[in-house]
CSV table of C-alpha atoms in Angstrom, one decimal:
chain,number,residue,atom,x,y,z
A,1,MET,CA,132.3,66.5,63.2
A,2,ASN,CA,128.8,67.0,65.0
A,3,ILE,CA,130.6,68.0,68.3
A,4,ASP,CA,132.4,70.8,66.4
A,5,LYS,CA,129.3,71.9,65.1
A,6,LYS,CA,127.3,72.1,68.3
A,7,GLU,CA,130.1,74.0,69.8
A,8,LYS,CA,130.2,76.4,66.8
A,9,ILE,CA,126.4,76.8,67.2
A,10,SER,CA,126.8,77.4,70.7
A,11,VAL,CA,129.5,79.9,70.6
A,12,LYS,CA,127.1,81.7,68.0
A,13,ARG,CA,124.2,81.9,70.3
A,14,VAL,CA,126.4,83.3,73.2
A,15,GLY,CA,127.8,86.0,70.9
A,16,PHE,CA,124.2,86.7,69.7
A,17,ILE,CA,123.0,86.8,73.3
A,18,TRP,CA,125.9,89.2,74.4
A,19,THR,CA,125.0,91.6,71.3
A,20,VAL,CA,121.5,91.7,72.2
A,21,LEU,CA,122.3,92.5,75.8
A,22,ILE,CA,124.9,95.5,74.8
A,23,ILE,CA,122.4,96.9,72.4
A,24,LEU,CA,119.7,96.8,75.2
A,25,LEU,CA,122.2,98.5,77.6
A,26,VAL,CA,123.1,101.1,75.1
A,27,ILE,CA,119.1,102.0,74.3
A,28,LEU,CA,118.3,101.8,78.0
A,29,SER,CA,121.2,104.3,79.0
A,30,LEU,CA,119.9,106.5,76.5
A,31,VAL,CA,116.4,106.4,77.7
A,32,ALA,CA,117.6,106.7,81.4
A,33,ILE,CA,119.5,110.0,80.5
A,34,ALA,CA,116.4,111.5,78.3
A,35,VAL,CA,113.6,110.7,80.5
A,36,GLY,CA,112.6,112.2,83.9
A,37,SER,CA,110.6,114.8,85.4
A,38,ALA,CA,112.2,117.1,82.8
A,39,GLY,CA,112.1,115.2,79.6
A,40,TYR,CA,114.7,116.0,76.9
A,41,SER,CA,115.3,114.7,73.4
A,42,ILE,CA,118.8,113.1,72.4
A,43,GLY,CA,119.6,115.9,70.2
A,44,GLU,CA,119.0,118.5,72.9
A,45,ILE,CA,121.0,116.2,75.4
A,46,LEU,CA,124.1,115.9,73.0
A,47,SER,CA,124.1,119.7,71.8
A,48,ALA,CA,124.0,120.7,75.8
A,49,LEU,CA,126.8,118.2,76.6
A,50,PHE,CA,129.1,119.4,73.8
A,51,SER,CA,128.4,123.1,74.4
A,52,GLU,CA,130.7,124.9,76.7
A,53,GLU,CA,127.7,126.5,78.3
A,54,LYS,CA,126.5,125.4,81.6
A,55,SER,CA,122.8,125.1,80.8
A,56,THR,CA,120.2,123.4,82.9
A,57,ILE,CA,120.0,120.3,80.6
A,58,LYS,CA,123.7,120.0,81.0
A,59,ILE,CA,123.9,120.2,84.8
A,60,ILE,CA,120.7,117.5,85.2
A,61,VAL,CA,122.6,115.0,82.9
A,62,MET,CA,126.2,115.3,84.3
A,63,ASN,CA,125.3,115.9,87.9
A,64,LEU,CA,122.2,113.6,88.3
A,65,ARG,CA,121.4,111.3,85.4
A,66,LEU,CA,124.7,110.2,84.2
A,67,PRO,CA,126.0,109.3,87.8
A,68,ARG,CA,123.1,107.4,88.5
A,69,LEU,CA,123.0,105.6,85.2
A,70,LEU,CA,126.6,104.4,85.8
A,71,LEU,CA,125.9,103.5,89.5
A,72,ALA,CA,122.9,101.2,88.0
A,73,ILE,CA,125.2,99.5,86.0
A,74,LEU,CA,127.9,99.1,88.1
A,75,ILE,CA,125.4,97.6,90.9
A,76,GLY,CA,123.3,95.5,88.8
A,77,SER,CA,126.7,93.8,87.5
A,78,SER,CA,128.3,93.4,90.7
A,79,LEU,CA,125.0,91.8,92.4
A,80,SER,CA,124.7,89.5,89.5
A,81,ALA,CA,128.2,88.2,89.6
A,82,SER,CA,128.0,87.9,93.4
A,83,GLY,CA,124.9,85.7,92.9
A,84,ALA,CA,126.3,83.7,90.4
A,85,LEU,CA,129.4,82.8,92.4
A,86,LEU,CA,127.5,81.9,95.5
A,87,GLN,CA,125.3,79.5,93.4
A,88,SER,CA,128.3,77.7,92.4
A,89,VAL,CA,129.4,77.5,96.1
A,90,MET,CA,126.2,76.3,97.1
A,91,ARG,CA,125.4,74.3,93.9
A,92,ASN,CA,121.9,75.9,94.4
A,93,PRO,CA,120.1,78.2,92.1
A,94,LEU,CA,118.1,79.6,95.2
A,95,ALA,CA,121.4,81.0,96.7
A,96,ASP,CA,122.2,84.8,96.7
A,97,PRO,CA,123.8,87.2,98.8
A,98,GLY,CA,120.5,88.2,100.3
A,99,THR,CA,119.4,84.8,101.1
A,100,ILE,CA,122.3,83.3,103.0
A,101,GLY,CA,123.0,86.5,105.2
A,102,VAL,CA,125.9,88.3,103.4
A,103,SER,CA,123.8,91.3,102.2
A,104,ALA,CA,122.4,91.4,105.7
A,105,GLY,CA,125.7,91.4,107.3
A,106,ALA,CA,126.8,94.5,105.2
A,107,GLY,CA,123.5,96.1,105.6
A,108,THR,CA,123.8,95.7,109.6
A,109,ALA,CA,127.0,97.4,109.7
A,110,ALA,CA,126.0,100.2,107.4
A,111,THR,CA,122.9,100.6,109.3
A,112,THR,CA,124.6,100.6,112.7
A,113,ILE,CA,127.0,103.4,111.3
A,114,LEU,CA,124.2,105.7,110.0
A,115,LEU,CA,122.1,105.5,113.1
A,116,VAL,CA,124.6,105.0,115.9
A,117,PHE,CA,127.9,106.5,114.7
A,118,PRO,CA,126.7,109.1,112.1
A,119,HIS,CA,129.8,110.9,112.2
A,120,LEU,CA,131.6,107.9,110.5
A,121,THR,CA,129.3,108.1,107.5
A,122,ASN,CA,132.2,108.4,105.3
A,123,SER,CA,133.4,105.1,106.3
A,124,VAL,CA,130.2,103.1,105.5
A,125,PRO,CA,132.1,101.1,102.7
A,126,LEU,CA,134.6,99.8,104.8
A,127,PHE,CA,132.2,98.8,107.7
A,128,ALA,CA,129.9,97.2,105.3
A,129,PHE,CA,132.6,94.9,103.9
A,130,GLY,CA,133.4,94.2,107.4
A,131,GLY,CA,129.8,93.2,108.2
A,132,ALA,CA,129.9,91.0,105.2
A,133,ALA,CA,133.1,89.4,105.9
A,134,LEU,CA,132.0,88.9,109.4
A,135,ALA,CA,128.7,87.3,108.4
A,136,CYS,CA,130.5,85.0,106.1
A,137,PHE,CA,133.0,83.9,109.0
A,138,LEU,CA,130.2,83.2,111.3
A,139,ILE,CA,128.1,81.4,108.5
A,140,TYR,CA,131.3,79.1,107.9
A,141,SER,CA,132.1,78.6,111.3
A,142,LEU,CA,128.6,77.4,111.9
A,143,ALA,CA,128.7,75.3,108.9
A,144,TRP,CA,132.0,73.6,109.3
A,145,LYS,CA,132.1,70.1,110.1
A,146,ASP,CA,134.8,68.0,108.9
A,147,GLY,CA,134.6,70.4,105.8
A,148,VAL,CA,132.1,72.7,104.4
A,149,ASP,CA,128.6,71.2,103.3
A,150,PRO,CA,126.3,73.5,100.8
A,151,THR,CA,123.3,72.7,102.7
A,152,ARG,CA,124.7,73.5,106.2
A,153,ILE,CA,126.0,76.9,104.7
A,154,ILE,CA,122.3,77.7,103.5
A,155,LEU,CA,120.9,76.8,106.8
A,156,SER,CA,123.5,78.7,108.8
A,157,GLY,CA,122.8,81.7,106.6
A,158,VAL,CA,119.1,81.7,107.0
A,159,ALA,CA,119.7,81.7,110.4
A,160,ILE,CA,122.2,84.5,110.6
A,161,ASN,CA,120.0,86.6,108.4
A,162,SER,CA,117.2,86.1,110.9
A,163,VAL,CA,119.2,87.3,113.8
A,164,LEU,CA,120.5,90.2,112.0
A,165,GLY,CA,117.0,91.1,110.7
A,166,ALA,CA,115.9,91.1,114.4
A,167,TYR,CA,118.9,93.4,115.3
A,168,ASN,CA,118.0,95.8,112.6
A,169,SER,CA,114.4,96.2,113.7
A,170,LEU,CA,115.6,96.8,117.2
A,171,LEU,CA,118.0,99.2,116.1
A,172,GLN,CA,115.6,101.2,114.3
A,173,LEU,CA,112.8,101.0,117.2
A,174,LEU,CA,115.8,102.6,119.4
A,175,HIS,CA,116.4,105.3,116.8
A,176,ALA,CA,113.0,106.0,115.2
A,177,ASP,CA,113.7,109.8,115.2
A,178,SER,CA,116.5,109.3,112.7
A,179,LEU,CA,115.2,106.9,110.3
A,180,GLU,CA,114.7,109.1,107.3
A,181,GLY,CA,118.0,108.5,105.7
A,182,VAL,CA,118.0,104.8,106.7
A,183,LEU,CA,114.6,103.8,105.2
A,184,ALA,CA,115.9,104.6,101.7
A,185,PHE,CA,119.0,102.8,102.5
A,186,MET,CA,117.1,99.6,103.6
A,187,ASN,CA,114.6,99.9,100.5
A,188,GLY,CA,117.6,100.3,98.2
A,189,SER,CA,117.9,103.6,96.2
A,190,LEU,CA,120.0,105.4,93.7
A,191,SER,CA,118.3,108.8,94.4
A,192,GLY,CA,120.9,111.6,95.3
A,193,ARG,CA,124.1,109.7,94.2
A,194,SER,CA,127.1,111.7,92.9
A,195,TRP,CA,130.1,111.1,91.1
A,196,ALA,CA,131.9,110.6,94.4
A,197,GLN,CA,129.8,107.4,94.8
A,198,VAL,CA,130.6,106.3,91.1
A,199,ARG,CA,134.3,106.6,91.6
A,200,MET,CA,134.1,104.8,94.8
A,201,LEU,CA,132.1,101.8,93.5
A,202,ALA,CA,133.9,101.7,90.3
A,203,VAL,CA,137.1,100.9,92.1
A,204,TYR,CA,135.5,98.1,94.3
A,205,ALA,CA,133.4,96.6,91.7
A,206,GLY,CA,136.2,96.7,89.2
A,207,VAL,CA,138.4,94.6,91.5
A,208,GLY,CA,135.6,92.4,92.6
A,209,LEU,CA,134.6,91.7,89.0
A,210,VAL,CA,138.3,90.9,87.9
A,211,LEU,CA,138.4,88.6,91.0
A,212,ALA,CA,135.1,86.9,89.8
A,213,PHE,CA,136.2,86.3,86.3
A,214,LEU,CA,139.6,85.1,87.5
A,215,SER,CA,137.5,82.5,89.9
A,216,ILE,CA,135.6,81.0,86.3
A,217,LYS,CA,137.7,77.8,86.6
A,218,SER,CA,136.9,77.2,90.2
A,219,ALA,CA,133.2,77.9,89.8
A,220,ASN,CA,133.1,75.6,87.1
A,221,MET,CA,135.1,72.6,89.2
A,222,LEU,CA,132.5,73.0,92.0
A,223,GLN,CA,129.7,72.2,89.7
A,224,LEU,CA,131.2,68.9,89.0
A,225,GLY,CA,130.4,67.7,92.7
A,226,ASP,CA,132.7,67.6,95.7
A,227,GLU,CA,134.3,64.3,94.8
A,228,MET,CA,134.8,64.9,91.4
A,229,ALA,CA,136.6,68.3,92.1
A,230,ARG,CA,139.0,66.5,94.9
A,231,SER,CA,139.7,64.0,92.4
A,232,LEU,CA,140.9,66.7,90.0
A,233,GLY,CA,143.2,68.3,93.0
A,234,ALA,CA,140.8,70.8,94.0
A,235,ARG,CA,140.7,71.9,97.5
A,236,VAL,CA,137.0,72.3,97.6
A,237,SER,CA,136.6,74.0,101.1
A,238,MET,CA,139.2,76.6,100.1
A,239,ILE,CA,137.7,77.3,96.8
A,240,ARG,CA,134.2,77.9,98.5
A,241,ILE,CA,135.6,80.3,101.1
A,242,CYS,CA,137.6,82.3,98.5
A,243,LEU,CA,134.6,82.3,96.0
A,244,SER,CA,132.3,83.4,99.1
A,245,ALA,CA,134.9,86.1,99.8
A,246,VAL,CA,134.7,87.6,96.4
A,247,SER,CA,130.9,87.4,96.6
A,248,ALA,CA,130.9,89.3,99.8
A,249,PHE,CA,133.2,91.9,98.7
A,250,LEU,CA,130.9,92.6,95.8
A,251,ALA,CA,127.8,92.6,97.6
A,252,ALA,CA,129.4,94.9,100.4
A,253,ALA,CA,130.2,97.5,97.9
A,254,THR,CA,126.7,97.6,96.5
A,255,VAL,CA,125.2,97.7,99.8
A,256,SER,CA,127.6,100.5,100.9
A,257,VAL,CA,126.2,102.8,98.3
A,258,ALA,CA,122.7,102.0,97.3
A,259,GLY,CA,121.5,99.8,100.4
A,260,MET,CA,119.6,96.6,100.0
A,261,ILE,CA,118.5,95.6,96.7
A,262,GLY,CA,117.3,92.0,96.4
A,263,PHE,CA,116.4,89.6,93.7
A,264,VAL,CA,119.1,90.8,91.2
A,265,GLY,CA,121.8,87.9,92.4
A,266,LEU,CA,118.8,85.5,92.5
A,267,VAL,CA,117.0,86.0,89.3
A,268,VAL,CA,119.8,87.1,86.8
A,269,PRO,CA,122.0,84.3,87.4
A,270,HIS,CA,119.2,81.8,86.9
A,271,ILE,CA,118.0,83.5,83.6
A,272,SER,CA,121.4,83.5,82.3
A,273,ARG,CA,121.9,79.8,82.8
A,274,LEU,CA,118.8,79.2,80.9
A,275,LEU,CA,120.1,81.4,78.1
A,276,VAL,CA,123.8,80.2,77.7
A,277,GLY,CA,124.1,77.2,80.0
A,278,SER,CA,125.9,76.4,83.1
A,279,ASP,CA,129.6,76.8,81.9
A,280,TYR,CA,130.7,80.0,83.8
A,281,LYS,CA,132.8,81.1,80.8
A,282,ALA,CA,129.6,82.0,79.2
A,283,MET,CA,127.3,82.4,82.0
A,284,LEU,CA,129.0,84.9,84.4
A,285,PRO,CA,129.6,87.5,81.6
A,286,THR,CA,126.1,86.9,80.4
A,287,SER,CA,124.9,87.6,84.2
A,288,VAL,CA,127.3,90.7,84.4
A,289,LEU,CA,125.8,92.0,81.4
A,290,LEU,CA,122.1,91.2,82.1
A,291,GLY,CA,122.3,92.4,85.7
A,292,ALA,CA,123.5,95.9,84.3
A,293,VAL,CA,120.2,95.7,81.8
A,294,VAL,CA,117.6,94.6,84.6
A,295,LEU,CA,118.9,97.0,87.5
A,296,LEU,CA,119.1,100.2,84.8
A,297,ALA,CA,115.5,99.2,83.5
A,298,ALA,CA,114.2,98.8,87.2
A,299,ASP,CA,115.8,102.2,88.4
A,300,THR,CA,114.3,104.0,85.3
A,301,VAL,CA,110.9,102.4,85.7
A,302,GLY,CA,111.1,103.5,89.5
A,303,ARG,CA,111.8,107.1,88.7
A,304,THR,CA,109.4,107.7,86.0
A,305,ILE,CA,106.4,105.3,86.4
A,306,VAL,CA,104.5,107.8,89.2
A,307,PRO,CA,105.0,111.4,88.0
A,308,GLY,CA,106.2,113.6,90.8
A,309,MET,CA,107.3,110.5,93.0
A,310,GLU,CA,110.2,108.0,93.0
A,311,ILE,CA,110.1,104.5,93.8
A,312,PRO,CA,113.2,103.1,95.3
A,313,VAL,CA,114.9,100.5,92.9
A,314,GLY,CA,114.9,97.9,95.7
A,315,ILE,CA,111.3,98.0,95.8
A,316,VAL,CA,110.7,97.7,92.0
A,317,MET,CA,113.1,94.5,92.1
A,318,ALA,CA,111.0,92.9,94.8
A,319,VAL,CA,107.8,93.7,93.1
A,320,THR,CA,109.0,92.3,89.8
A,321,GLY,CA,111.7,90.0,90.5
A,322,GLY,CA,109.8,87.8,93.3
A,323,PRO,CA,106.9,86.9,91.0
A,324,PHE,CA,109.1,86.3,88.0
A,325,PHE,CA,111.4,84.0,89.9
A,326,LEU,CA,108.3,82.1,91.1
A,327,TYR,CA,107.0,81.8,87.6
A,328,MET,CA,110.2,80.5,86.3
A,329,LEU,CA,110.6,78.0,89.1
A,330,ARG,CA,106.8,76.8,88.3
A,331,LYS,CA,107.8,76.4,84.7
A,332,LYS,CA,110.9,74.7,85.3
A,333,GLY,CA,108.7,72.2,87.5
A,334,LYS,CA,106.4,71.7,84.9
A,335,VAL,CA,109.0,70.7,82.4
A,336,ARG,CA,110.8,68.3,84.6
A,337,GLY,CA,107.2,66.7,85.4
A,338,ASN,CA,106.7,66.2,81.6
C-alpha cells in the first residue's frame, strides 16, 4: 500500500513539473515573439498574423522571430537529450557533448568547411555529423581496452577536445581575414536563421529525439552498473556505443545550425535529475522540456538585455550556466557533508 502511494505521488509530481514547464514554454514563446528592437502587443501580433495584408509586424514575426523561436526550442531539447544520454553512458553528471569532444568534433568540421571550403557551406550539417562521429570513433578507440570504461572515455574525450581546440585556433590564425561569420558560429548564435534551418533541424532533431526516447531502457540499464547490466543480458559496450552515436547525432545537428552552445547538455539533465529523479522515463522528457525553456529564455535575454545589440546565446549560457552549475555542485556537496 505504501509503495503504491509513493508511486502515485511520484507520478503526480512528474506530471505537475511537466505541466509547469509547458506553461513556462508557452509564456516564454509569447514573450519571445512580442519583444525585440520593435515591441508589439500580443493583440497586434495576432491581428497581423490573421490578416491577409503583408504588414511590417507580420514580416518581422513570420520571417525573423518565429523561426528563431522554433530553433531555440529544437536546439535546447536536442542538446539536453544529448547530454542526458552521455551522462548515462559515462555514469557521470559532468559529462556532456562539449566536455568529451563530441561538439568539438562537429564544430571543427563545420569551421573547416566555413574557412577552407566556403563553397561547401550548404553541406555543413553533413560534415558536422561526420566530425562528431569521427570524434566519437577516436574517443572510443583510445578508450577501448577489453571493453569500454567510462573513466577512459572521459579522459580520451578531454584529450581530443584539447587537440581539436588547438586545431581550431590555428585555423582561425591562418584565416584571420575570414573570421566574421565563424566567430558568431563559435560563440553560438541564432541570429539571422530562417525557415530553411528550421525545416532542416526539425528533421534531424525529430529523428534524434525519437532514437533518444527509444534508448530509455538502455540508459536505465547502464545506471545499474556494468556487472548488474551484464547479468541482465545487456551488451554494455554496444549500448554505450549506440547511445553515444545518438548523442553525437543530436549534438552535430545543433552545432551545424547554431554553432557551439555549451552548458545546456550539462546543466539541464542535472537539474532534471534533481526534480524527477534518475529514472530516464521521467528524466529524459523533463530534460527535453527544460532544455527548450532554458535556451529560449537565454536567447530572448541575449537579444533584448542590451538595446541595439545582440549577445549570442552561447555567451549567455556560458555566463549563467557555469556559475549556476558550480552553485549546484557546492550545494550538493554540503548536503552530502551533512
